[in-house]
Every structure is written in structure tokens, then in C-alpha cells.
Short mmCIF file of C-alpha atoms in Angstrom, two decimals:
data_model
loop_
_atom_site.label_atom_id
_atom_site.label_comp_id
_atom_site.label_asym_id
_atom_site.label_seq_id
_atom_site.Cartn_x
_atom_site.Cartn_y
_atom_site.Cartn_z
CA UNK A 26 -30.27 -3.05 -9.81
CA UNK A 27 -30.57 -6.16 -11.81
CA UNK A 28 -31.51 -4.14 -15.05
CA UNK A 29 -28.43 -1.80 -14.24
CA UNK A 30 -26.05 -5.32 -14.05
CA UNK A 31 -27.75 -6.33 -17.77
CA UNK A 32 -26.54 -2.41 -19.39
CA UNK A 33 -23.40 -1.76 -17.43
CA UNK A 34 -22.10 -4.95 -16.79
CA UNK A 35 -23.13 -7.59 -19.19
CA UNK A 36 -23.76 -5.47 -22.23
CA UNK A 37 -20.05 -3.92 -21.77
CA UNK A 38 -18.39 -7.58 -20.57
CA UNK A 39 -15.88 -7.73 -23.38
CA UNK A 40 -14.41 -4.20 -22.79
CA UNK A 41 -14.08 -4.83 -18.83
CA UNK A 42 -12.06 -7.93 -20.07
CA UNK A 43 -10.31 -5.86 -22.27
CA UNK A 44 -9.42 -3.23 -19.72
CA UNK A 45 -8.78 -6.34 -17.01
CA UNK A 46 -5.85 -7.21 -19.41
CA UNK A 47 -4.54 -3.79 -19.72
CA UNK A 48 -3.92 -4.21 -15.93
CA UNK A 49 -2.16 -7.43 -16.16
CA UNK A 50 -0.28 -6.70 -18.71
CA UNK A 51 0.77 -3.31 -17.01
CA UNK A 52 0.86 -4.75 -14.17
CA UNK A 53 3.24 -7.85 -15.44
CA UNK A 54 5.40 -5.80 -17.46
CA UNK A 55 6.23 -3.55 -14.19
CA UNK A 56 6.37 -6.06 -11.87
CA UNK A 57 9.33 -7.25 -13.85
CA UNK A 58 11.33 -3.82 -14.51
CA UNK A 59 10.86 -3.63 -10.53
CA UNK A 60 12.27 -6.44 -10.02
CA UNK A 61 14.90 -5.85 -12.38
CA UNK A 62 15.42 -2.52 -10.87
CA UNK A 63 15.25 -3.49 -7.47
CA UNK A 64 17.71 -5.92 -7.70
CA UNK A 65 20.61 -3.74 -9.47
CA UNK A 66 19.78 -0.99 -6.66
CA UNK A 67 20.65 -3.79 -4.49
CA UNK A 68 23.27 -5.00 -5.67
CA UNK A 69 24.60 -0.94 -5.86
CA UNK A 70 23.86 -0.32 -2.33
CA UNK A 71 25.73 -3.83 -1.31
CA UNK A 72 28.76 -4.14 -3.21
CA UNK A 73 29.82 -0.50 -5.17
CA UNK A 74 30.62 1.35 -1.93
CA UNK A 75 31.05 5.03 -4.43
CA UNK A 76 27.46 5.13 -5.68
CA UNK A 77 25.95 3.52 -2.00
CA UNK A 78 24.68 6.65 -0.91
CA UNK A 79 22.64 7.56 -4.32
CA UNK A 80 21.29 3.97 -4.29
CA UNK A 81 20.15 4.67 -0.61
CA UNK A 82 18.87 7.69 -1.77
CA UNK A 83 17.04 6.11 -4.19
CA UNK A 84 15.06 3.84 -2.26
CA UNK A 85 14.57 5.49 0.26
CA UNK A 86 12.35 8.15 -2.25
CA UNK A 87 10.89 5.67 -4.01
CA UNK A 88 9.51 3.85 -0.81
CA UNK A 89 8.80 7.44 1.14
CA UNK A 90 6.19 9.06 -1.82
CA UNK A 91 3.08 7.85 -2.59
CA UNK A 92 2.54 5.81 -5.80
CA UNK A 93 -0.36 8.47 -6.68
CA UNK A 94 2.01 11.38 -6.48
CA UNK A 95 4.99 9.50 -7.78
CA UNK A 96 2.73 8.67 -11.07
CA UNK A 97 1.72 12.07 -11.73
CA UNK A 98 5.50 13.46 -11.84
CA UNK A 99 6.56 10.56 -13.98
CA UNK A 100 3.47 12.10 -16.32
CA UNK A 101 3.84 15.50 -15.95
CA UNK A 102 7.33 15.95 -15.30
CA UNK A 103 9.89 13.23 -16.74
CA UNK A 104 8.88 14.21 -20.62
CA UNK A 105 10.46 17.27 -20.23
CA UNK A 106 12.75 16.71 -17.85
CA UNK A 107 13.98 13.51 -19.54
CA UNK A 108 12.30 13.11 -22.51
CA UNK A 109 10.84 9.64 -21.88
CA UNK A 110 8.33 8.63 -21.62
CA UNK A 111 6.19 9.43 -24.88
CA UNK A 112 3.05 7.26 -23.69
CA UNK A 113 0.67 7.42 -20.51
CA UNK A 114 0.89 3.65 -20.49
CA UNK A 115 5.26 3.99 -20.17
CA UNK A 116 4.62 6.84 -17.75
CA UNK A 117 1.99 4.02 -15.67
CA UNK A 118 4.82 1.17 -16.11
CA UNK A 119 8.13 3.46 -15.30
CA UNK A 120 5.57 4.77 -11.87
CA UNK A 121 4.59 1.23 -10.79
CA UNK A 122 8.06 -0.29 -11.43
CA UNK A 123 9.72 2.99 -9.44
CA UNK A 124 7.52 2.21 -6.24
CA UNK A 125 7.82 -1.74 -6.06
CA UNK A 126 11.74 -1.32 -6.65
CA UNK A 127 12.15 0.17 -3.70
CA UNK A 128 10.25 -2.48 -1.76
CA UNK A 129 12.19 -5.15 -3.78
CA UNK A 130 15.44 -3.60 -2.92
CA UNK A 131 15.25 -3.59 0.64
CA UNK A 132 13.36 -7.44 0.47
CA UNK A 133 16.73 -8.18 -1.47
CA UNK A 134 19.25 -6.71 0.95
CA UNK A 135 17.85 -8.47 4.05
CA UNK A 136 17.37 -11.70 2.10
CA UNK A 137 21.38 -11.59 1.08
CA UNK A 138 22.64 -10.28 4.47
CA UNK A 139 20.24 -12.71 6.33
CA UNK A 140 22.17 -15.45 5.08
CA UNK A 141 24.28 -17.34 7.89
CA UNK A 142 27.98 -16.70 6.80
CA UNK A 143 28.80 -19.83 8.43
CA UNK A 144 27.28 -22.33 5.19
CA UNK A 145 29.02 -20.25 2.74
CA UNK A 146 32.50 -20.95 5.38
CA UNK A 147 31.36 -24.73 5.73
CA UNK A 148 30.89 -25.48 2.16
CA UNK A 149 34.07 -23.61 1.04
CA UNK A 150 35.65 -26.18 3.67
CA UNK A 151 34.29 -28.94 2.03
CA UNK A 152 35.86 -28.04 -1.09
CA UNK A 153 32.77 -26.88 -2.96
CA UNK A 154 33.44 -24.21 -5.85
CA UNK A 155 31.87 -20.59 -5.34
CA UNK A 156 29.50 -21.06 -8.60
CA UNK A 157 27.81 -24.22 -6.68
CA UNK A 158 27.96 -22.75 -3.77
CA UNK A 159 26.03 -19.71 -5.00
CA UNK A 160 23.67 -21.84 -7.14
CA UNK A 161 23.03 -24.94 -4.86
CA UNK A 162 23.58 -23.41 -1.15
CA UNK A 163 23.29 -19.44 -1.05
CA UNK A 164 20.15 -18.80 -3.62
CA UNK A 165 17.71 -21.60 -3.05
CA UNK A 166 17.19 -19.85 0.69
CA UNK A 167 17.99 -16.61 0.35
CA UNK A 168 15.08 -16.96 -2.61
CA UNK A 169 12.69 -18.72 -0.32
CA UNK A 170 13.50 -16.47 2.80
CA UNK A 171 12.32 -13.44 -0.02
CA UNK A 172 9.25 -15.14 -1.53
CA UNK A 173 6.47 -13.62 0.64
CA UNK A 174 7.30 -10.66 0.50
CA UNK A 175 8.39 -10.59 -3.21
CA UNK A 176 5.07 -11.75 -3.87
CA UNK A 177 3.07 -9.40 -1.54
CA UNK A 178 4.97 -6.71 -3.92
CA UNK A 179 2.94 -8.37 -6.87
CA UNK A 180 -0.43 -8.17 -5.40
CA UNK A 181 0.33 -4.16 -4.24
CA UNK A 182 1.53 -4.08 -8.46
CA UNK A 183 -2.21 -4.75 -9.02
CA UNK A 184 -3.73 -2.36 -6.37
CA UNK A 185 -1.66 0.10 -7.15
CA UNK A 186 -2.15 -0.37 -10.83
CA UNK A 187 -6.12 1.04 -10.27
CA UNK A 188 -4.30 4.31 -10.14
CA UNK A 189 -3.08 4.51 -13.44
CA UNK A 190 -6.93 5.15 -14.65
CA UNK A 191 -6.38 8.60 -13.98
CA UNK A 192 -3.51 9.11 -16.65
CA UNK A 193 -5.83 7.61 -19.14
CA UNK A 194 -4.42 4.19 -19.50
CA UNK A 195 -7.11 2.07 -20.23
CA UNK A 196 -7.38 -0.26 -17.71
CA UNK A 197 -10.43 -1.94 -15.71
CA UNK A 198 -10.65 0.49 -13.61
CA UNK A 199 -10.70 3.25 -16.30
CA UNK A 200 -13.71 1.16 -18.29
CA UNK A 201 -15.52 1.22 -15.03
CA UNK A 202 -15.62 4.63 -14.49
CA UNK A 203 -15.99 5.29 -17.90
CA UNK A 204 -19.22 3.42 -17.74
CA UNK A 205 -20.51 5.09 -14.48
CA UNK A 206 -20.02 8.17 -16.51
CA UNK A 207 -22.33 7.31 -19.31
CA UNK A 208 -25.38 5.33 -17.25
CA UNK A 209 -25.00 7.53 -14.22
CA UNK A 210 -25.26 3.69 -12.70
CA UNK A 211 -22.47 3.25 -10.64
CA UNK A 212 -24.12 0.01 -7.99
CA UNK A 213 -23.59 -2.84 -10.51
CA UNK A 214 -20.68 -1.74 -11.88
CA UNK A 215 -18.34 -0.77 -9.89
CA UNK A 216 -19.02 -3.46 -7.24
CA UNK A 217 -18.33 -6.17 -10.24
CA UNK A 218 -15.03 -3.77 -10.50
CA UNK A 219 -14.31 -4.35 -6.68
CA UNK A 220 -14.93 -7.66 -6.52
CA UNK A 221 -12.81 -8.71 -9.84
CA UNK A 222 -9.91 -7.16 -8.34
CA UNK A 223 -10.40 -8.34 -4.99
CA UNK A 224 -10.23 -11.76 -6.85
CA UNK A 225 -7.45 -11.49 -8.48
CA UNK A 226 -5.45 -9.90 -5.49
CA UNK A 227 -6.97 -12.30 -3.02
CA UNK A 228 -5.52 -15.33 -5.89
CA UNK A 229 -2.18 -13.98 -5.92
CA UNK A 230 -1.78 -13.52 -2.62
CA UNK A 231 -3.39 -17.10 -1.09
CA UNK A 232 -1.27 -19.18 -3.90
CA UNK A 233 1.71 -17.38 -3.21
CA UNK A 234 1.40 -17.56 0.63
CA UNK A 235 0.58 -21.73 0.21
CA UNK A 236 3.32 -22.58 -2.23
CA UNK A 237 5.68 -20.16 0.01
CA UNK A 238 4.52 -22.52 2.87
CA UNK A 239 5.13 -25.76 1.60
CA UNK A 240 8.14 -24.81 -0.23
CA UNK A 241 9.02 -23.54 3.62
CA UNK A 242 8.54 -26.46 4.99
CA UNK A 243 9.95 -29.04 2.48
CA UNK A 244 13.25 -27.29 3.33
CA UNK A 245 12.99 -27.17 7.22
CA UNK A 246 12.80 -23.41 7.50
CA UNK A 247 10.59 -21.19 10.01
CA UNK A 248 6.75 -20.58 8.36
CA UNK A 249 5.69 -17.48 8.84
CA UNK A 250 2.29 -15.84 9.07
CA UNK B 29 23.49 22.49 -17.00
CA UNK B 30 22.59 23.03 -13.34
CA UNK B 31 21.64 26.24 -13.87
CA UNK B 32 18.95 25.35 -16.58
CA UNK B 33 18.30 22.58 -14.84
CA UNK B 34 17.33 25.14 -11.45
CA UNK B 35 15.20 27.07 -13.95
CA UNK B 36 13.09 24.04 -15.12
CA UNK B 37 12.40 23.27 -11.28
CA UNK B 38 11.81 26.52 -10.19
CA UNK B 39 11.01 26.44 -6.29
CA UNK B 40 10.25 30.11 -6.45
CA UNK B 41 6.69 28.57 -7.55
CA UNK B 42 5.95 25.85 -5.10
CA UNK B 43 6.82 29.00 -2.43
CA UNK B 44 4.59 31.60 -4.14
CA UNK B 45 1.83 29.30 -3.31
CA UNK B 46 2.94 28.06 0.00
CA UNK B 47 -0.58 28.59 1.91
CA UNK B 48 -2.57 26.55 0.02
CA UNK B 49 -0.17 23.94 0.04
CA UNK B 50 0.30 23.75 3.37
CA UNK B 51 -3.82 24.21 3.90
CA UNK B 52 -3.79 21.18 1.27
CA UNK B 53 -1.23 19.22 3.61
CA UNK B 54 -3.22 20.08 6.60
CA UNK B 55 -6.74 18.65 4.74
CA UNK B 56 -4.46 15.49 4.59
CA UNK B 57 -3.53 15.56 7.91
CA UNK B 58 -7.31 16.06 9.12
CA UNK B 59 -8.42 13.02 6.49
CA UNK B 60 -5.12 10.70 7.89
CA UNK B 61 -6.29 11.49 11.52
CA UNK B 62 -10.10 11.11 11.01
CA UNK B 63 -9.79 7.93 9.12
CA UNK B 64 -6.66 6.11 11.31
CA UNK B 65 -8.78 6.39 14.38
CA UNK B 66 -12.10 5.15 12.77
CA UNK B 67 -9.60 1.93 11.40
CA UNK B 68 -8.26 1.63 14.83
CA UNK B 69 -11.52 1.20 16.25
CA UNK B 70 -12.45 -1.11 13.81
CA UNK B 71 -9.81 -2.97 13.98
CA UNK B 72 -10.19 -3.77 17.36
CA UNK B 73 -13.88 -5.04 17.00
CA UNK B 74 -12.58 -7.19 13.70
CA UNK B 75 -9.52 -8.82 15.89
CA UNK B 76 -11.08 -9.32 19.01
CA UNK B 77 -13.95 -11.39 16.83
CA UNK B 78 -11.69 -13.35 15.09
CA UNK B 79 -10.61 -14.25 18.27
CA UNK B 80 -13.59 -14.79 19.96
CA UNK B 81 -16.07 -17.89 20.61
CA UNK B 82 -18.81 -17.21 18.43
CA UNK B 83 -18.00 -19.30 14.59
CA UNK B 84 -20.46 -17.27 12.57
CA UNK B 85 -18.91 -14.22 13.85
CA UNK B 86 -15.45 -15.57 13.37
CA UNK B 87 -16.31 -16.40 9.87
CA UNK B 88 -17.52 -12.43 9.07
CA UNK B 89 -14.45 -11.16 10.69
CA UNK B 90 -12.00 -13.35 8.84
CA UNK B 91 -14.39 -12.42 5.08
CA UNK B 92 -13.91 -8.59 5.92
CA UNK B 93 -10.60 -8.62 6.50
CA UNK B 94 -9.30 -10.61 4.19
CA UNK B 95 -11.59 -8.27 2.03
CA UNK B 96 -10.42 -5.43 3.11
CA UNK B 97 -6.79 -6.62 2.84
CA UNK B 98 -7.12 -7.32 -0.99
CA UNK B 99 -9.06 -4.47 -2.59
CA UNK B 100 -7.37 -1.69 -4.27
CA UNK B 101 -8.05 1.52 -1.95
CA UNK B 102 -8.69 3.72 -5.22
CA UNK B 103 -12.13 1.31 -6.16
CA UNK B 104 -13.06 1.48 -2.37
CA UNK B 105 -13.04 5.31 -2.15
CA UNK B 106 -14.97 5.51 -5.37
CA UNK B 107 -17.09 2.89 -4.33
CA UNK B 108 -18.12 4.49 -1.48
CA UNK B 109 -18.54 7.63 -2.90
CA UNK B 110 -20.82 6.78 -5.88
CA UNK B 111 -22.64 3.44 -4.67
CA UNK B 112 -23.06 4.14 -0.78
CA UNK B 113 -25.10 7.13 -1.50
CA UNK B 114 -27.49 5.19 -3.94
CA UNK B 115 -27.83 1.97 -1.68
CA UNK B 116 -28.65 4.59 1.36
CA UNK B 117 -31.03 6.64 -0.84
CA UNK B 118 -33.03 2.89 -1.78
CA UNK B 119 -33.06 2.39 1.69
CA UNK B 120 -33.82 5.16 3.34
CA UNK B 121 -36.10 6.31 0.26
CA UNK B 122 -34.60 9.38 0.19
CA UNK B 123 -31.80 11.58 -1.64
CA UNK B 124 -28.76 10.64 -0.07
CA UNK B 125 -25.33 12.92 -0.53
CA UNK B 126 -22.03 11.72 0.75
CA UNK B 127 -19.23 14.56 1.20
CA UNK B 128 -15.98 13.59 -0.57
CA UNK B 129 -14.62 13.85 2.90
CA UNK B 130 -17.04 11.24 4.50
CA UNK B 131 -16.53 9.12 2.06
CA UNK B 132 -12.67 9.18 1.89
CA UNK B 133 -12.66 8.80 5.80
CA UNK B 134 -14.64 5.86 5.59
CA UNK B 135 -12.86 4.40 2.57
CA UNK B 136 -9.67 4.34 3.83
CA UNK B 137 -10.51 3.73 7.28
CA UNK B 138 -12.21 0.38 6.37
CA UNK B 139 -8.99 -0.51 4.32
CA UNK B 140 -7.00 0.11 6.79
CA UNK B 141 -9.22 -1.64 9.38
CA UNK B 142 -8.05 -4.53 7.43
CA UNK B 143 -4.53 -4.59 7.50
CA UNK B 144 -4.38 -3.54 11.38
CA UNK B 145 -6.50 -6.09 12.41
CA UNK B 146 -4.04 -8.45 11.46
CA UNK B 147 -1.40 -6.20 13.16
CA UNK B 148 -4.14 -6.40 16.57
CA UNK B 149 -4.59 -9.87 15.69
CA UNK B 150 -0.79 -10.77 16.51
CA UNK B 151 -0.66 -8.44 19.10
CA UNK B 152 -2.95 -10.43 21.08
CA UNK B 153 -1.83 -13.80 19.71
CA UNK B 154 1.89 -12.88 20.92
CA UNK B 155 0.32 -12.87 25.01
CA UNK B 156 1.82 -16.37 26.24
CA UNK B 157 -1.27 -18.64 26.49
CA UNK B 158 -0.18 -19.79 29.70
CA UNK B 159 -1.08 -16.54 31.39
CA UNK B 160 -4.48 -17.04 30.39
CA UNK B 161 -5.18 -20.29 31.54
CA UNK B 162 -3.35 -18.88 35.18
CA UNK B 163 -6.04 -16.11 34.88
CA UNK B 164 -9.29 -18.35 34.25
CA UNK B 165 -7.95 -20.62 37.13
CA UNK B 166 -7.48 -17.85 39.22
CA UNK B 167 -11.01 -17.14 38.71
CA UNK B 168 -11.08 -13.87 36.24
CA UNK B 169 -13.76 -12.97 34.06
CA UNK B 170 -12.90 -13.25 30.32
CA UNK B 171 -13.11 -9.26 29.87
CA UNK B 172 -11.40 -9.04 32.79
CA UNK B 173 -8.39 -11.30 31.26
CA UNK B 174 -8.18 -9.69 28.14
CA UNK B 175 -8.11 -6.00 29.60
CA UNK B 176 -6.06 -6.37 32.21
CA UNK B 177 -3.86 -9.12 31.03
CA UNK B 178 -4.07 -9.37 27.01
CA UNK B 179 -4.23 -5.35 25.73
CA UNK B 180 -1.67 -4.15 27.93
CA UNK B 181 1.22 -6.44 26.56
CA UNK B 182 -1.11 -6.89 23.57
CA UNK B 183 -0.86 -2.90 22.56
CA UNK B 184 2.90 -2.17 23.30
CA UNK B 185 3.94 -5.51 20.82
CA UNK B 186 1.68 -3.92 18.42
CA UNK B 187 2.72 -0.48 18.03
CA UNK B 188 6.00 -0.53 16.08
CA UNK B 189 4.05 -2.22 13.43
CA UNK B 190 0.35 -0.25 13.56
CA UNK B 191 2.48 2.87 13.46
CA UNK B 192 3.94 1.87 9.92
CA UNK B 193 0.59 1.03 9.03
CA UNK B 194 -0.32 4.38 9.49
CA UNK B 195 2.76 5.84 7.39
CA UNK B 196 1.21 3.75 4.91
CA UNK B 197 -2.25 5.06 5.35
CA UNK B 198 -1.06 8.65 5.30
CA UNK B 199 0.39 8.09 1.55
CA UNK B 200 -3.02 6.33 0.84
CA UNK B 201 -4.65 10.06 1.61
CA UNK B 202 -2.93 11.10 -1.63
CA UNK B 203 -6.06 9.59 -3.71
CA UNK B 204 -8.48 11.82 -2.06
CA UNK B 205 -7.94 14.33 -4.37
CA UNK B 206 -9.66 11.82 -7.26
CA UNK B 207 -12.83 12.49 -5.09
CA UNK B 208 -12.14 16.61 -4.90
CA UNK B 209 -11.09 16.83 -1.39
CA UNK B 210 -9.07 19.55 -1.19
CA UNK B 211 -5.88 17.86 -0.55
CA UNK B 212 -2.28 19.12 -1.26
CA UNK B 213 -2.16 16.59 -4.53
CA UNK B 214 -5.75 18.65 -6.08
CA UNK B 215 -4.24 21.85 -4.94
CA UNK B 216 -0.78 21.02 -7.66
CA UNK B 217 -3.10 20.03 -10.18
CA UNK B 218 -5.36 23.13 -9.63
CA UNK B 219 -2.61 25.60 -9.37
CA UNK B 220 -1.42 23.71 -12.47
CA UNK B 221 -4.02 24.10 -14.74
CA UNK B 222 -3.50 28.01 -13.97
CA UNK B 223 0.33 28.34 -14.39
CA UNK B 224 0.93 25.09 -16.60
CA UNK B 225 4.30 24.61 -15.24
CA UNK B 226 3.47 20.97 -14.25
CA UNK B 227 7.32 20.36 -13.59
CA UNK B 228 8.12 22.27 -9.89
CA UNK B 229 4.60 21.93 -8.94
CA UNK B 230 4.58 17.78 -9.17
CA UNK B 231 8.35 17.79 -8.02
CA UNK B 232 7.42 20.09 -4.90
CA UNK B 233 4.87 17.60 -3.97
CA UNK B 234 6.91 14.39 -4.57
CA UNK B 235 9.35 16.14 -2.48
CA UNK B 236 7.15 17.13 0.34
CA UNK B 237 5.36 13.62 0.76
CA UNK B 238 9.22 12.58 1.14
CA UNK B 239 10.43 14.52 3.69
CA UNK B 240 7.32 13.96 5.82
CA UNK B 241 7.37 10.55 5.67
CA UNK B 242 10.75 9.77 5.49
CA UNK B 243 10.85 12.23 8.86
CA UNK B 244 7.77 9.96 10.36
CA UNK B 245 8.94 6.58 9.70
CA UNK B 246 13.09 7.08 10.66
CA UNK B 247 11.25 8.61 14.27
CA UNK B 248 9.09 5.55 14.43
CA UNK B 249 12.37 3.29 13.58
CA UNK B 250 13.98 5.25 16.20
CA UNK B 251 11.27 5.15 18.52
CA UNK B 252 10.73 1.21 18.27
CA UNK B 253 14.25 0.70 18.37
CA UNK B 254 14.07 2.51 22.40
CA UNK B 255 11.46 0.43 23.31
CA UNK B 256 12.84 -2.91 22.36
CA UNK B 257 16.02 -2.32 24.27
CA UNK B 258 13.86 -1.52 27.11
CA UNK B 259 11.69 -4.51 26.42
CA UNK B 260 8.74 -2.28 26.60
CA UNK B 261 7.46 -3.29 22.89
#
């Protein structure tokens, strides 16, 4: 086992890095077109009552098929179809970015409508303009209220992003497997794969969860979980 | 337009082969039941130790889910399937061979073990602690207490959000075909590497995953919804 760690895992340490930051920067690049996308579908589904039903529509697809499938029509199907994207790593980004905008979406809408009317009323009493209103009352706890959850969507990013190894984006888990293929080795290597994304998930999700917390707390709302 | 646009998509295709789909939904249906009920049950055993008395015990529980709850399910089922059969064959000093279907049952149940024993977790945690304490003085055993008392609340709190668990789990049976089970997502790509027209094929499926869980989760919204006006969950 140990010899198998020395040729698969040592010996081959600079391409696992290399495919670790194909995955973040896939993974970083989607994570912000989500977001993006998430939050016009939002604001679609809230505010333009004509195209509420397509932006319904729309999330309610992207949340209802798996990521797996969902990445192999974006591949297979979207080139000809659309004619974008040329690359298996846009086909990988445009996939992760359709799933998480979904779950964004939703996270947005019940962050926005979870807001007690009554503070916007109260500070409009005061005298307060709508800009400060929005900036210094509405979004520092409606962003709060969404943080968990926004950043639970970043840590499924990652998981999900072991997927796009089988469109031949070349990603940790793609070096992995490529590696298994060539020793015929898999122990050492793919339970360094496991356990480097299990780190990195596990990272995201603790720091996010702590500063959520205390960020929670500093302002006198509920913690949860 | 439209019409070129019905040409491209084609369902006449995704019907021709409407048998092996549906055989490739069912395999997904037999991995999604096979694998929910071995996460149930460990989910369970995980909760009720993280509950429990013992500290080393409650230490384990806590690593494997929080392990379980932050590895990709992809490197898990191929995990399992290349590196269980190697440890086992060391051990046992034998050749060891997993099925793809073993080792996708056990892959995804132990993710999923994960993420519901959280769900069982707060079940449990949600049972007022003041019935307990009237329990113990009233002189019941502690298995008595926690199935008579704790999993009968326990389990109807718990199932609005175990059953969305297992929508999720059922999209998670989608990777199985990276191992060659026979699933509805390696029957496309089969049938696809005979016909080549990737485009109704991989829209038929997208589709299909849709309307089943789209049908499964606005019944379990539906569902959850009863029960919480009757105060049952």
C-alpha cells in the first residue's frame, strides 16, 4: 500500500494539484454565474408578473433533474441546439451554474419575502430614503437570513463538480481516475482523492456555518442548526 | 422554426426505445429502494449514538457523519467499487469482486446515511426533554423511553424532511451508470452510441428525471402540508 502511495500519489502530486485547481476554478467560476443567474430568475419570478411562469418553470427544472443528467445534455445537446458551448469545460460551468441557480433562486425568494414588511413601513415613517433603507435596513438581513444556505450551495458546487470528470474536464477527480487506469492501484489514490475533497467541503462548510453564527448573533437573530 | 425545431428533438426516438428505458428507470428504482432503506437503517444506529452515553462512540458517530455529509457521492461510489474489493481481497486473502450494483447500493446508502442522520438526529432532539425526565421518574427503562415515547413523535417530525432526502437520493442514482449499472442514464448513452442522435435521447432523459421528481416532491409538499394542519408531523 505504502509503495502504491510513493507511484500514484507522490510521484503524480503536482498534477493532482493541478487537477485540484481545475475544480476550484470551475467550481468558482460557476458558483458565481449561479449566483448571478439565480438572482435575475428571482428577481423575474418576483417582480415581472409576464415572464413569472417561465422563470417558475425554470427552476423548477433546474432543481427537479439531476446534475449528472443535466451535464450530459448541456454536452451533448446545447452545441447543436444552441451553438454554445464550444468547450467541455463551458459545457461543466453552464451545468453546475444551471443546477445551483435553481437552489439560489428559491434561497433568494424566501430571503426577500421573509422580510417583515413592518421595518421597511417603520423606517419610511421615520423619514428614511428607499436607497438607505434598502442598503442599511432590508439587505444586511435578508443577506444574513440567506447565508447558510447560499453557502451550503458552494460546498454542493464542489461535490457536484466531481462529475464533470466524465466530460473530460480535467479536474482532480479526472487525474485520479486517470491514474487508477494506468497502475491498476486504485487504494492510495483514490482515498487521497476522497479525503482532499472531503477537506475542502468539510472547510467550506464549518467556516461558513461559524462566521454565519456569529454574524447571527452579533445582530440578535435566531441561530440555526 | 418550431417545426425544425420538433425534428431536432424527435420523440419518435425516445418512444422507439421505450422498454429499455423504462427497464433502465426501473434498475433506478430497484438501486433508490435498496440503498434508501440500507441509509435508513444506518441512520438510525448513527443518530441514536450520537445521542447516546458512550463518548468514544459519540465521537465515531459525529466523524462518519460529518464524513459522510462532505464527500462527493461520485468518489464514494468509485471508491467503493475499486478499493473495497482490494482491501477485502488483503483481508480475506482472496479474490474479491464487487457487483456495480453492490457497490452503488452501498455507496449511496452510506452517503445518504449521513445526511438523514442529521434529519433522525432532530427528529429526536425536537421530543420536549421534559417528557423524558417524567418517564425516568416514572420509572421507565431507557429503551423503553425512547420507543415508546421518543420514535413515535420522533418519526412523524422527521418525515417531511427524510422524504426530500430521498428525492435527493433518487437523482444521486443517476451516477450509477459511471459504474455500468444498467440504469436509464447508460441505457441513453448506449442507445446513443448506436443512433448518434445525442439530442432527443439526453432531452428525453432530462425530461423524464423531471416529471418524476417534480411529481414526487409536489406529493410530498402536499402530503406534509396535510399533516401539519393536522399536527400529525
Amino acid at each position: 500500500m505504502f509503495t502504491s502511495f510513493d507511484r500514484t500519489v507522490l510521484a503524480n502530486s503536482a498534477l493532482l494539484l493541478n487537477g485540484l485547481s481545475i475544480t476550484a476554478y470551475t467550481c468558482a467560476i460557476a458558483f458565481l454565474l449561479a449566483v448571478f443567474l439565480g438572482l435575475a430568475t428571482c428577481m423575474l419570478r418576483l417582480y415581472v408578473a409576464a415572464l413569472r411562469p417561465l422563470a417558475i418553470a425554470y427552476i423548477e427544472f433546474c432543481r427537479a433533474t439531476p446534475i449528472f443528467v443535466q451535464l450530459l445534455w448541456v454536452n451533448y445537446v446545447w452545441p447543436t441546439l444552441l451553438g454554445f458551448p464550444r468547450t467541455a469545460e463551458g459545457a461543466g460551468i453552464i451545468a453546475l451554474a444551471l443546477q445551483s441557480s435553481g437552489y439560489l433562486a428559491e434561497t433568494f425568494r424566501s430571503g426577500i419575502q421573509g422580510f417583515p414588511r413592518g421595518q421597511y413601513e417603520a423606517a419610511l415613517a421615520l423619514g428614511i430614503s428607499r436607497p438607505t433603507i434598502a442598503l442599511r435596513i432590508v439587505a444586511p438581513q435578508v443577506l444574513l437570513m440567506m447565508a447558510p444556505a447560499v453557502v451550503n450551495q458552494m460546498a454542493v458546487v464542489v461535490k457536484s463538480s466531481t462529475l464533470v470528470s466524465v466530460i473530460a474536464i480535467p479536474d482532480l477527480m479526472y487525474e485520479a481516475l486517470r491514474i487508477v487506469d494506468q497502475w491498476l492501484e486504485p487504494t492510495a489514490i483514490l482515498t487521497t482523492a476522497a479525503l482532499l475533497y472531503f477537506l475542502v467541503i468539510f472547510t467550506i462548510s464549518t467556516c461558513a456555518e461559524r462566521i454565519a453564527t456569529r454574524f447571527r448573533t452579533r445582530f440578535g437573530l435566531p441561530v440555526t442548526g | 422554426m418550431l417545426h425544425r425545431l420538433g425534428a431536432l428533438l424527435d420523440p419518435a426516438l425516445f418512444w422507439e426505445y421505450r422498454v429499455i428505458l423504462l427497464k433502465g428507470l426501473a434498475v433506478d428504482g430497484y438501486v433508490f429502494l435498496a440503498s434508501a432503506t440500507l441509509a435508513v437503517l444506518l441512520a438510525f444506529a448513527i443518530a441514536i449514538a450520537r445521542l447516546g452515553r458512550n463518548t468514544l462512540l459519540r465521537a465515531l458517530a459525529t466523524a462518519y457523519a460529518e464524513f459522510f455529509r462532505n464527500t462527493p457521492e461520485y468518489i464514494l461510489l468509485v471508491w467503493v467499487y475499486y478499493v473495497v474489493p482490494v482491501l477485502l481481497g488483503q483481508l480475506l486473502a482472496t479474490k474479491v469482486d464487487i457487483s456495480p450494483y453492490v457497490a452503488s447500493v452501498l455507496a449511496l446508502g452510506l452517503a445518504y446515511s449521513g445526511f438523514l442522520s442529521e434529519t433522525v438526529r432532530a427528529g429526536i432532539l425536537s421530543v420536549p426533554r421534559g417528557q423524558i425526565e417524567a418517564a425516568l421518574s416514572l420509572g421507565l427503562r431507557r429503551f423503553q423511553i425512547l420507543q415508546r415515547i421518543i420514535l413515535p413523535q420522533a418519526l412523524r417530525r422527521m418525515l417531511p424532511e427524510a422524504l426530500n432526502q430521498f428525492v435527493s437520493l433518487f437523482k444521486a442514482t443517476s451516477f450509477v451508470s459511471l459504474v455500468a449499472v444498467p440504469d436509464i442514464m447508460y441505457q441513453v448513452s448506449m442507445i446513443d452510441t448506436q443512433e448518434m442522435r445525442p439530442i432527443p435521447l439526453y432531452t428525453g432523459a432530462a425530461v423524464l428525471y423531471c416529471v418524476v421528481i417534480i411529481c414526487a416532491s409536489q406529493s410530498i409538499q402536499h402530503l406534509s402540508e396535510r399533516w401539519r394542519r393536522r399536527g400529525w408531523a
